[in-house]
PDB file of C-alpha atoms and ligand atoms in Angstrom:
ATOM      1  CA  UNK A   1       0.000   0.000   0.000  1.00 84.00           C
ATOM      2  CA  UNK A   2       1.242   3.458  -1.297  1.00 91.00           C
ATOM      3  CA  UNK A   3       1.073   6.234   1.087  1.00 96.00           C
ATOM      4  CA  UNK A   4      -0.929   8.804   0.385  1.00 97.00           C
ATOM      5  CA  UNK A   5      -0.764  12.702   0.099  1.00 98.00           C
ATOM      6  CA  UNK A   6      -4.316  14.298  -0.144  1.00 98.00           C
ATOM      7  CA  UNK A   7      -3.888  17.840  -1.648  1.00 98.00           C
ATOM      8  CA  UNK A   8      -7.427  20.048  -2.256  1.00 97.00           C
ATOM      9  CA  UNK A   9      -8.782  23.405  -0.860  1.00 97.00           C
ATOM     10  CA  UNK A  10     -10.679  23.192   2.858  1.00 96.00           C
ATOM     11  CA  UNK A  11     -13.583  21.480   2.899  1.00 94.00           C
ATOM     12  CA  UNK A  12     -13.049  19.189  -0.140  1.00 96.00           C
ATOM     13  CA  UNK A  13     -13.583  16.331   2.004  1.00 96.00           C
ATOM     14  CA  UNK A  14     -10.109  15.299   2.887  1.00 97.00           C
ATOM     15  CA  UNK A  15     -10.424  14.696   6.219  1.00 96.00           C
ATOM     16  CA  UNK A  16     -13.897  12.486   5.537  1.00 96.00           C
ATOM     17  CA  UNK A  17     -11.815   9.767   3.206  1.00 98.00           C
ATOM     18  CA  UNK A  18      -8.971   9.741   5.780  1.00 97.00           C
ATOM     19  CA  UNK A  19     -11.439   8.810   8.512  1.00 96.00           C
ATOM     20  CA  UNK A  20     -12.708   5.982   5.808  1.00 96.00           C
ATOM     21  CA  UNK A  21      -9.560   4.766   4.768  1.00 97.00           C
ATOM     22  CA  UNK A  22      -8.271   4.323   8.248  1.00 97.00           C
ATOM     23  CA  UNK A  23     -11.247   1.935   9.070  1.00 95.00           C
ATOM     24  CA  UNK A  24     -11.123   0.465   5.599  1.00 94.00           C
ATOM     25  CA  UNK A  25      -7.378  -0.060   4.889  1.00 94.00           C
ATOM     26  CA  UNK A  26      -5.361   0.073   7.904  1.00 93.00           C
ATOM     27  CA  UNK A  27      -3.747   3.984   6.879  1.00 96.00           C
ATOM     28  CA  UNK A  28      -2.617   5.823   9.851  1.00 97.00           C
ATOM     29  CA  UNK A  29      -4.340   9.109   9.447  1.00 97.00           C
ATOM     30  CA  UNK A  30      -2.179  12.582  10.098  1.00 97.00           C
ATOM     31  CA  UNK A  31      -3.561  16.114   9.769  1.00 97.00           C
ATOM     32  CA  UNK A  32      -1.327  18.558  10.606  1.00 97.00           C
ATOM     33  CA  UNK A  33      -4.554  21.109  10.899  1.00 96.00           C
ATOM     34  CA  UNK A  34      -5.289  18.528  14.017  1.00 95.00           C
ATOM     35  CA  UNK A  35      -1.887  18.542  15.433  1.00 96.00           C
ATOM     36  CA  UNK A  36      -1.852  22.585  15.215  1.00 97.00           C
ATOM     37  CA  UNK A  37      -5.294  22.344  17.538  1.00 95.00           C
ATOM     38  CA  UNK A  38      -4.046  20.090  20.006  1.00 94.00           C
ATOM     39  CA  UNK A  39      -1.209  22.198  20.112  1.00 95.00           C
ATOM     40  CA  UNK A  40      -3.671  25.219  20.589  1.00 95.00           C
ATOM     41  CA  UNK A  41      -5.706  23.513  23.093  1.00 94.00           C
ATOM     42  CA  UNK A  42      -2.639  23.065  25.216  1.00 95.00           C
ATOM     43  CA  UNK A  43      -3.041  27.131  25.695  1.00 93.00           C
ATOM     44  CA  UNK A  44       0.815  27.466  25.977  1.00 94.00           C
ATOM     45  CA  UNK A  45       2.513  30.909  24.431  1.00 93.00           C
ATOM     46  CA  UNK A  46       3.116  28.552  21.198  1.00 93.00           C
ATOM     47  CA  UNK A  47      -0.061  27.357  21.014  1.00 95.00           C
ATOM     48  CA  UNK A  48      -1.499  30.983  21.595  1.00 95.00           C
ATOM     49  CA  UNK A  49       0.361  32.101  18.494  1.00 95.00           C
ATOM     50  CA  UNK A  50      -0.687  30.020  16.307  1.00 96.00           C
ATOM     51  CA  UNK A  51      -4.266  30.115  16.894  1.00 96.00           C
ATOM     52  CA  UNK A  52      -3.751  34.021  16.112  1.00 95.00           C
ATOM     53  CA  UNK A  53      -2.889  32.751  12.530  1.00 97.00           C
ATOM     54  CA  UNK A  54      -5.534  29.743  12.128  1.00 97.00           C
ATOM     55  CA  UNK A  55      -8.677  31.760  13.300  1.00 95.00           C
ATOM     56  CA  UNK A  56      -7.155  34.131  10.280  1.00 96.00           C
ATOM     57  CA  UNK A  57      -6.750  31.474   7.574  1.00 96.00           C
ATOM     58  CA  UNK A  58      -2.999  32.030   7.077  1.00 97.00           C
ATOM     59  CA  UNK A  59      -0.290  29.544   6.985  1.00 98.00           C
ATOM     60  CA  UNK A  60       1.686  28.564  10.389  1.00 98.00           C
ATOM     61  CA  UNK A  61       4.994  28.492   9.238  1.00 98.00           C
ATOM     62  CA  UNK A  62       7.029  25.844   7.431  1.00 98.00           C
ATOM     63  CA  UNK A  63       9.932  25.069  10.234  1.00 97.00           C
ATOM     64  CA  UNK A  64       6.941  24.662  12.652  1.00 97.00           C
ATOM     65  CA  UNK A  65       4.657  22.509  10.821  1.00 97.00           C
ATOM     66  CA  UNK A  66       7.465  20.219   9.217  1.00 97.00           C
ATOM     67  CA  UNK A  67       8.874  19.709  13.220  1.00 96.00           C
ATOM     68  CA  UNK A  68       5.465  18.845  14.200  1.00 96.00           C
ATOM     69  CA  UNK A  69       4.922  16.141  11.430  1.00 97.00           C
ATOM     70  CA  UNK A  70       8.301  14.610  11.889  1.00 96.00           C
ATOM     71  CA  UNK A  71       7.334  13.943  15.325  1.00 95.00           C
ATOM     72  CA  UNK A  72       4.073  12.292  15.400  1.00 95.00           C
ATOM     73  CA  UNK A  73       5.101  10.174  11.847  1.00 96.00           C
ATOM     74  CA  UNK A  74       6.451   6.508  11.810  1.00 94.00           C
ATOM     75  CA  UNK A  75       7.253   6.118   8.110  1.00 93.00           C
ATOM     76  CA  UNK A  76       9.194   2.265   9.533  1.00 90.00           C
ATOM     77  CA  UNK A  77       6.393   0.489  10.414  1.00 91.00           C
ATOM     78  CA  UNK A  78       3.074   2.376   9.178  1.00 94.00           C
ATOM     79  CA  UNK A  79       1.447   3.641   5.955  1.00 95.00           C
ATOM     80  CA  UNK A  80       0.318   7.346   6.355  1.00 97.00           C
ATOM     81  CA  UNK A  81      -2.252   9.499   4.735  1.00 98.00           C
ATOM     82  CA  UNK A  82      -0.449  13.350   4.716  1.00 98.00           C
ATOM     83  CA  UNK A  83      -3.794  15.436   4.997  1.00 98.00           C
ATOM     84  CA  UNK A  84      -3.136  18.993   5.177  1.00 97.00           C
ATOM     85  CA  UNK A  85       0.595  18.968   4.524  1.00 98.00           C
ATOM     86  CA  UNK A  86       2.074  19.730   2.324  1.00 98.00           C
ATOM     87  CA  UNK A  87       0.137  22.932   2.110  1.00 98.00           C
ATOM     88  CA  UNK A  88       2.799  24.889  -0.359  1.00 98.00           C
ATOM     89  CA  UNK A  89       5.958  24.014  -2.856  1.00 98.00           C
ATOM     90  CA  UNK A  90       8.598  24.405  -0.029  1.00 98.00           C
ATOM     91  CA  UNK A  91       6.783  21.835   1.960  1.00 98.00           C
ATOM     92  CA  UNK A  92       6.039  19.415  -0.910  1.00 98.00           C
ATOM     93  CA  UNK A  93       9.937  19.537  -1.361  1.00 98.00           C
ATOM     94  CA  UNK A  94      10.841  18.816   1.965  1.00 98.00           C
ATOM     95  CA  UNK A  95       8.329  16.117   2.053  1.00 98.00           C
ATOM     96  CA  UNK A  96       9.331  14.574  -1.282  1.00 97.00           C
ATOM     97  CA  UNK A  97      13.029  14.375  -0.600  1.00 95.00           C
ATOM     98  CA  UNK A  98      13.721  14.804   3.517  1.00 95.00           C
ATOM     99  CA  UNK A  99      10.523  12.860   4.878  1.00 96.00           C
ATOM    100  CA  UNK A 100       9.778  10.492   2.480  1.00 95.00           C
ATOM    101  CA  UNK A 101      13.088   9.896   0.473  1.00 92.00           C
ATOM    102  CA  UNK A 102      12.724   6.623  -1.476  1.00 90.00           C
ATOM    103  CA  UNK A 103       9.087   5.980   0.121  1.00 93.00           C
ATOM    104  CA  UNK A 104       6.910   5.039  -2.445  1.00 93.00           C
ATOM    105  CA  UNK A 105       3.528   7.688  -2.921  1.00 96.00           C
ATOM    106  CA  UNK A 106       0.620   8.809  -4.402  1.00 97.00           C
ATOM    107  CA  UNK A 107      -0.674  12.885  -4.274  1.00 98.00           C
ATOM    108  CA  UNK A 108      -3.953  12.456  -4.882  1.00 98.00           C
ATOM    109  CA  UNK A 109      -5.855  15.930  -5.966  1.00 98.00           C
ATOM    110  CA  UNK A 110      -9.453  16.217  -4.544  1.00 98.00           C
ATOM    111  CA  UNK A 111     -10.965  18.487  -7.373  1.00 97.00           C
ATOM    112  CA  UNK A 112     -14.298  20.484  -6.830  1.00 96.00           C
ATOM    113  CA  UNK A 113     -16.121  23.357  -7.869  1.00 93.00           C
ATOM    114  CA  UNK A 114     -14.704  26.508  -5.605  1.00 87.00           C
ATOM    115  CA  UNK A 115     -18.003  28.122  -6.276  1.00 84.00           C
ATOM    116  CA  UNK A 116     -19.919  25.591  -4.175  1.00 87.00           C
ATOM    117  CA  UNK A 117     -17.213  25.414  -1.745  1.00 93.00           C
ATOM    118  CA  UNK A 118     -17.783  28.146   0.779  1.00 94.00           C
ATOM    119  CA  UNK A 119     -20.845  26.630   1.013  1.00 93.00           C
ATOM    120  CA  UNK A 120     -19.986  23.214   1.542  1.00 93.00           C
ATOM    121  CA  UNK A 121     -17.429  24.671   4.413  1.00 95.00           C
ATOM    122  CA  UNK A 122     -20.104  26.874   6.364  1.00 95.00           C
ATOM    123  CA  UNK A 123     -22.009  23.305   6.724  1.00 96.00           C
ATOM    124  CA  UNK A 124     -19.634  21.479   8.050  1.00 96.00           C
ATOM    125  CA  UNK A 125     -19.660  20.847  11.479  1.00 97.00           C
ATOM    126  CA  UNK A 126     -17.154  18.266  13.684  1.00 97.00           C
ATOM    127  CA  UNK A 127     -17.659  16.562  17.386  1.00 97.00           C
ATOM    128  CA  UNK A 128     -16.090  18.167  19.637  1.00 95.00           C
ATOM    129  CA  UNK A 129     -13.210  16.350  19.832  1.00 93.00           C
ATOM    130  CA  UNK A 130     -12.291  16.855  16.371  1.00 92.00           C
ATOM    131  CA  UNK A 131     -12.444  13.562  14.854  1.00 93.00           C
ATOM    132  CA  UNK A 132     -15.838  13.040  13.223  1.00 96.00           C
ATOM    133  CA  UNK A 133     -16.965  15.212  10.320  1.00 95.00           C
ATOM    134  CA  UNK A 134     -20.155  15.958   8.971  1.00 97.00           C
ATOM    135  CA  UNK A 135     -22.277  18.494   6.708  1.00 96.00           C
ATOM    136  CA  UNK A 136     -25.426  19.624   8.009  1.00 96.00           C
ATOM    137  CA  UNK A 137     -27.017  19.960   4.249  1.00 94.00           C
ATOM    138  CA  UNK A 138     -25.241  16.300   2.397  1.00 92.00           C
ATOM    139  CA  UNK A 139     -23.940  14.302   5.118  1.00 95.00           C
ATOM    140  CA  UNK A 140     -26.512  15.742   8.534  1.00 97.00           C
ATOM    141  CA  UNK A 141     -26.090  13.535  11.982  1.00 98.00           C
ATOM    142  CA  UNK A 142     -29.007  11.682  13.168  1.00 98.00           C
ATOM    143  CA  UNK A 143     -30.070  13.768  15.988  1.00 98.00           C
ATOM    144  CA  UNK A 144     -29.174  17.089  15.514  1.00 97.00           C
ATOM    145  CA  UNK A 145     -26.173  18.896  17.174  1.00 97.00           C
ATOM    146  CA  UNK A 146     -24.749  15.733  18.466  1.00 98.00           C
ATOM    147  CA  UNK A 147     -22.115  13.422  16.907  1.00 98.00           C
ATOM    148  CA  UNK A 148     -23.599  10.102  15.734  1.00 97.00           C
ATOM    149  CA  UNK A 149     -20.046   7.759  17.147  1.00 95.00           C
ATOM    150  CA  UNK A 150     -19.552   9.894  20.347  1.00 96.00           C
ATOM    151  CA  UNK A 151     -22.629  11.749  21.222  1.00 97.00           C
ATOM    152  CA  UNK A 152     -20.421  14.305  21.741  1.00 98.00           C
ATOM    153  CA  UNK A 153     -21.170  18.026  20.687  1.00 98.00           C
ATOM    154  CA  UNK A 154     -20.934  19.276  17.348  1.00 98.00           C
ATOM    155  CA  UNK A 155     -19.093  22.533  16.674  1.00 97.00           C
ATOM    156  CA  UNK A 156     -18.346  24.861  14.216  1.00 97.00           C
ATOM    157  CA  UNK A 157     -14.543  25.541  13.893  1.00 94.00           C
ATOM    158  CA  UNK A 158     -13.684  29.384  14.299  1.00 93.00           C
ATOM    159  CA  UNK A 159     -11.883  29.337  10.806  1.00 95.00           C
ATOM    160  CA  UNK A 160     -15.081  27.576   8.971  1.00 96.00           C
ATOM    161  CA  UNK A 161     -16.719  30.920   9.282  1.00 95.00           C
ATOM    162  CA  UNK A 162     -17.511  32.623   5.951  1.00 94.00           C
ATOM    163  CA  UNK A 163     -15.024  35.627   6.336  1.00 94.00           C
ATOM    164  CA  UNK A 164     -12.189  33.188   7.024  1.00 96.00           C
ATOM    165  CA  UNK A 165     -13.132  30.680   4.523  1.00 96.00           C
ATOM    166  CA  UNK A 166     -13.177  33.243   1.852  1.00 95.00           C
ATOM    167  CA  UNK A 167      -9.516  33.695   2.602  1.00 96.00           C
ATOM    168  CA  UNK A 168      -8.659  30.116   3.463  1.00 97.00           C
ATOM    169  CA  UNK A 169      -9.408  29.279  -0.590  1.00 96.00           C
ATOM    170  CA  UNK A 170      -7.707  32.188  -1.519  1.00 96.00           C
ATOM    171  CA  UNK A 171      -4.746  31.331   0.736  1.00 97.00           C
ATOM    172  CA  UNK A 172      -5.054  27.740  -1.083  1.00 97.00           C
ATOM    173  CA  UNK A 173      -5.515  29.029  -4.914  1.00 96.00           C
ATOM    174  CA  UNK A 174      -2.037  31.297  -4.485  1.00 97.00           C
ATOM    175  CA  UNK A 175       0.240  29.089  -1.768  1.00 98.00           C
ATOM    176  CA  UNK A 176      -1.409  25.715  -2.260  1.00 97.00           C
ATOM    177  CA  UNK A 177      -2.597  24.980  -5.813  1.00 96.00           C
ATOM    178  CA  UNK A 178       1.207  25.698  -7.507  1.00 97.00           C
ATOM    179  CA  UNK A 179       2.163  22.510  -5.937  1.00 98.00           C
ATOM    180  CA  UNK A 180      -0.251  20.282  -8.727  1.00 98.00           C
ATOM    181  CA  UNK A 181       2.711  20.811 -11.053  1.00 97.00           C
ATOM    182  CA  UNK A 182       4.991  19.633  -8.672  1.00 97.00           C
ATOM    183  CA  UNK A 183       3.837  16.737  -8.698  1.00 98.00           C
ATOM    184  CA  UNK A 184       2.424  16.055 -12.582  1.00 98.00           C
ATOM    185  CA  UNK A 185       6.476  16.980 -13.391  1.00 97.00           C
ATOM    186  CA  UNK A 186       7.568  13.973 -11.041  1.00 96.00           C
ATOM    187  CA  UNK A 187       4.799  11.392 -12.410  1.00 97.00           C
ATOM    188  CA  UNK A 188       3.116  11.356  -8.940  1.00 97.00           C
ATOM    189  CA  UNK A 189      -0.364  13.060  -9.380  1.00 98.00           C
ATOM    190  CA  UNK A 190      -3.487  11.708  -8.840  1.00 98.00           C
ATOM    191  CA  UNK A 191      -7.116  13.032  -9.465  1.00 98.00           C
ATOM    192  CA  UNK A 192     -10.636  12.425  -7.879  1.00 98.00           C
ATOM    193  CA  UNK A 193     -13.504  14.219  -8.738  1.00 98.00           C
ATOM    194  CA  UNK A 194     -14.357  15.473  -4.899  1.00 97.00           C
ATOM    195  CA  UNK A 195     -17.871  16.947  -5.659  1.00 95.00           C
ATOM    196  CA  UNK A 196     -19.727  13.261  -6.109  1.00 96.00           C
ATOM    197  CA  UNK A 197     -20.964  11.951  -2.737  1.00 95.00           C
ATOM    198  CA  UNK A 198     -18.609  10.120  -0.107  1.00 96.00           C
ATOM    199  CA  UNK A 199     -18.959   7.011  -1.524  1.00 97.00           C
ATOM    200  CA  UNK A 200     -18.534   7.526  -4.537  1.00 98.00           C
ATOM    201  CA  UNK A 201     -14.767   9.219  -3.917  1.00 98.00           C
ATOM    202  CA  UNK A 202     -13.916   6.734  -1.688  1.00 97.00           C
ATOM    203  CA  UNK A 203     -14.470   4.377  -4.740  1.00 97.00           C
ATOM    204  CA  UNK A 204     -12.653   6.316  -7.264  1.00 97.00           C
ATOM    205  CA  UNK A 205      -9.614   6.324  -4.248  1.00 97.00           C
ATOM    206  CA  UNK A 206      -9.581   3.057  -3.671  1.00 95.00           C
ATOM    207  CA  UNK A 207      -9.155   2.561  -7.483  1.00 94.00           C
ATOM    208  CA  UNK A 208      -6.078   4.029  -7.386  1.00 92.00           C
ATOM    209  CA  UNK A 209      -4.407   2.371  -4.837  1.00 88.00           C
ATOM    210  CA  UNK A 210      -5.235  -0.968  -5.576  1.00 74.00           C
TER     211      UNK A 210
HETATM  212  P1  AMP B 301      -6.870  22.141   8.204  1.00 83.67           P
HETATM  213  O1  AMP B 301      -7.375  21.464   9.412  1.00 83.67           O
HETATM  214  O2  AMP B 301      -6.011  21.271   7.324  1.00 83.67           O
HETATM  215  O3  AMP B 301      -7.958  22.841   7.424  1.00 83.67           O
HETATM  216  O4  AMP B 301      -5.880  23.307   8.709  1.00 83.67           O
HETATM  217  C1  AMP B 301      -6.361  24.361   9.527  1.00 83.67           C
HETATM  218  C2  AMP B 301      -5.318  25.461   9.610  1.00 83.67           C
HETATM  219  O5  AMP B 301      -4.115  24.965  10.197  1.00 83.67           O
HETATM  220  C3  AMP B 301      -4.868  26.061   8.278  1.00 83.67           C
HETATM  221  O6  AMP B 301      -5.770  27.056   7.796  1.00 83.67           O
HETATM  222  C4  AMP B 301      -3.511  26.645   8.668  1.00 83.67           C
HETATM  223  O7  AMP B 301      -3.659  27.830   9.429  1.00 83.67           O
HETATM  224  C5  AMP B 301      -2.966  25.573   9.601  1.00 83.67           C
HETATM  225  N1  AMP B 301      -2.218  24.516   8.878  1.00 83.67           N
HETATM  226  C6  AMP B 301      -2.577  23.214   8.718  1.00 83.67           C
HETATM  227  N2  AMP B 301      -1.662  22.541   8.015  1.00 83.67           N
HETATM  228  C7  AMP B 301      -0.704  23.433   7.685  1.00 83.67           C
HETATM  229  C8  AMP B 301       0.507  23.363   6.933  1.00 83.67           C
HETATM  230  N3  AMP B 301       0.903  22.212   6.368  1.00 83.67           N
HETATM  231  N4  AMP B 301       1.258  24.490   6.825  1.00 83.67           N
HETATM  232  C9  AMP B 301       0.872  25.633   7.392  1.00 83.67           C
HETATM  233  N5  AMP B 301      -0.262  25.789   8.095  1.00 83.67           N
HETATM  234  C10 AMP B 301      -1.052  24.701   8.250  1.00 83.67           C
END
């Protein structure tokens, strides 16, 4: 089994197929947009930072992001799903030849329409522990505010709020997009079309790795 790099703007349903895959296939599953929040939630002078530049949509930077992976990865005895990082060219480098030199992997591209996007983001809602996604218009819980696993609380992340979506996509069309290329040039780049329902691009992925 390959490992896999998901690459698409927020909301394109990366996080969804991770959960799936890790049931499914075995993956283990590492978002570095859930190792930032535990790292917020831990309310120390680092973690205040960077919540500053999540709740704005920016980047965290590279050395901090690429430290944090490094850590919490096991390339010698699991396969990973990357979801969220690489997130621009720099880190697609670094993850290309530092992290996984000589591992074999697939980037697959989650493409959708944009235009729909913001919408599909202001619907999404996760427990409150982070690890269960779901929309409230395509993919609702069964009783309403609470997670269908955990019965835990569903919440609204701070930066799924319109103003910070709107420059979350924009953040991902200028830093995050350019890295495509990177990856058609070196033979590695995979596409799914991410509007069609769950199921449905959870089938076309499982295509390509099998
Ligand atoms: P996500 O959960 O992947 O949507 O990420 C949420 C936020 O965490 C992003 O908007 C960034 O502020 C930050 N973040 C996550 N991954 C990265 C990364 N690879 N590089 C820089 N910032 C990141």
């Amino acid at each position: 089994m390959k490992n896999l790099v998901l690459i698409g703007p927020p909301g394109s349903g990366k996080g969804t197929q991770s959960n799936i895959l890790v049931e499914k296939r075995g993956y283990a599953h590492v978002s570095t947009g859930d190792l930032l929040r535990s790292e917020v939630a831990k309310g120390t002078d680092l973690g205040v930072r960077i919540k500053s530049v999540m709740d704005n949509g920016e980047l965290v930077t590279d050395e901090l992001v690429t430290e944090l992976l490094k850590e919490n990865i096991d390339l010698s005895s699991k396969q990973y799903i990357f979801d969220g990082f690489p997130r621009n060219v720099h880190q697609a480098e670094v993850l290309d030849s530092v992290i996984l030199d000589g591992v074999d992997y697939v980037a697959v591209f989650f493409n959708v329409n944009l235009e729909r996007l913001i919408e599909r983001v202001i619907n999404r809602r996760v427990s409150s522990d982070g690890k269960h996604i779901y929309n409230l218009v395509s993919n609702p819980p069964k009783k309403e505010g609470l997670c269908d696993e955990t019965g835990l609380h569903l919440i609204q992340r701070e930066d799924d709020k319109e103003q910070v979506v709107r420059n979350r996509i924009e953040v991902y069309e200028r830093e995050t997009k350019p890295m495509l290329d990177f990856y058609k040039e070196k033979g590695l780049l995979a596409e799914v079309n991410a509007d069609e329902s769950i199921e449905s691009v959870n089938r076309q992925i499982l295509n390509l790795i099998n």
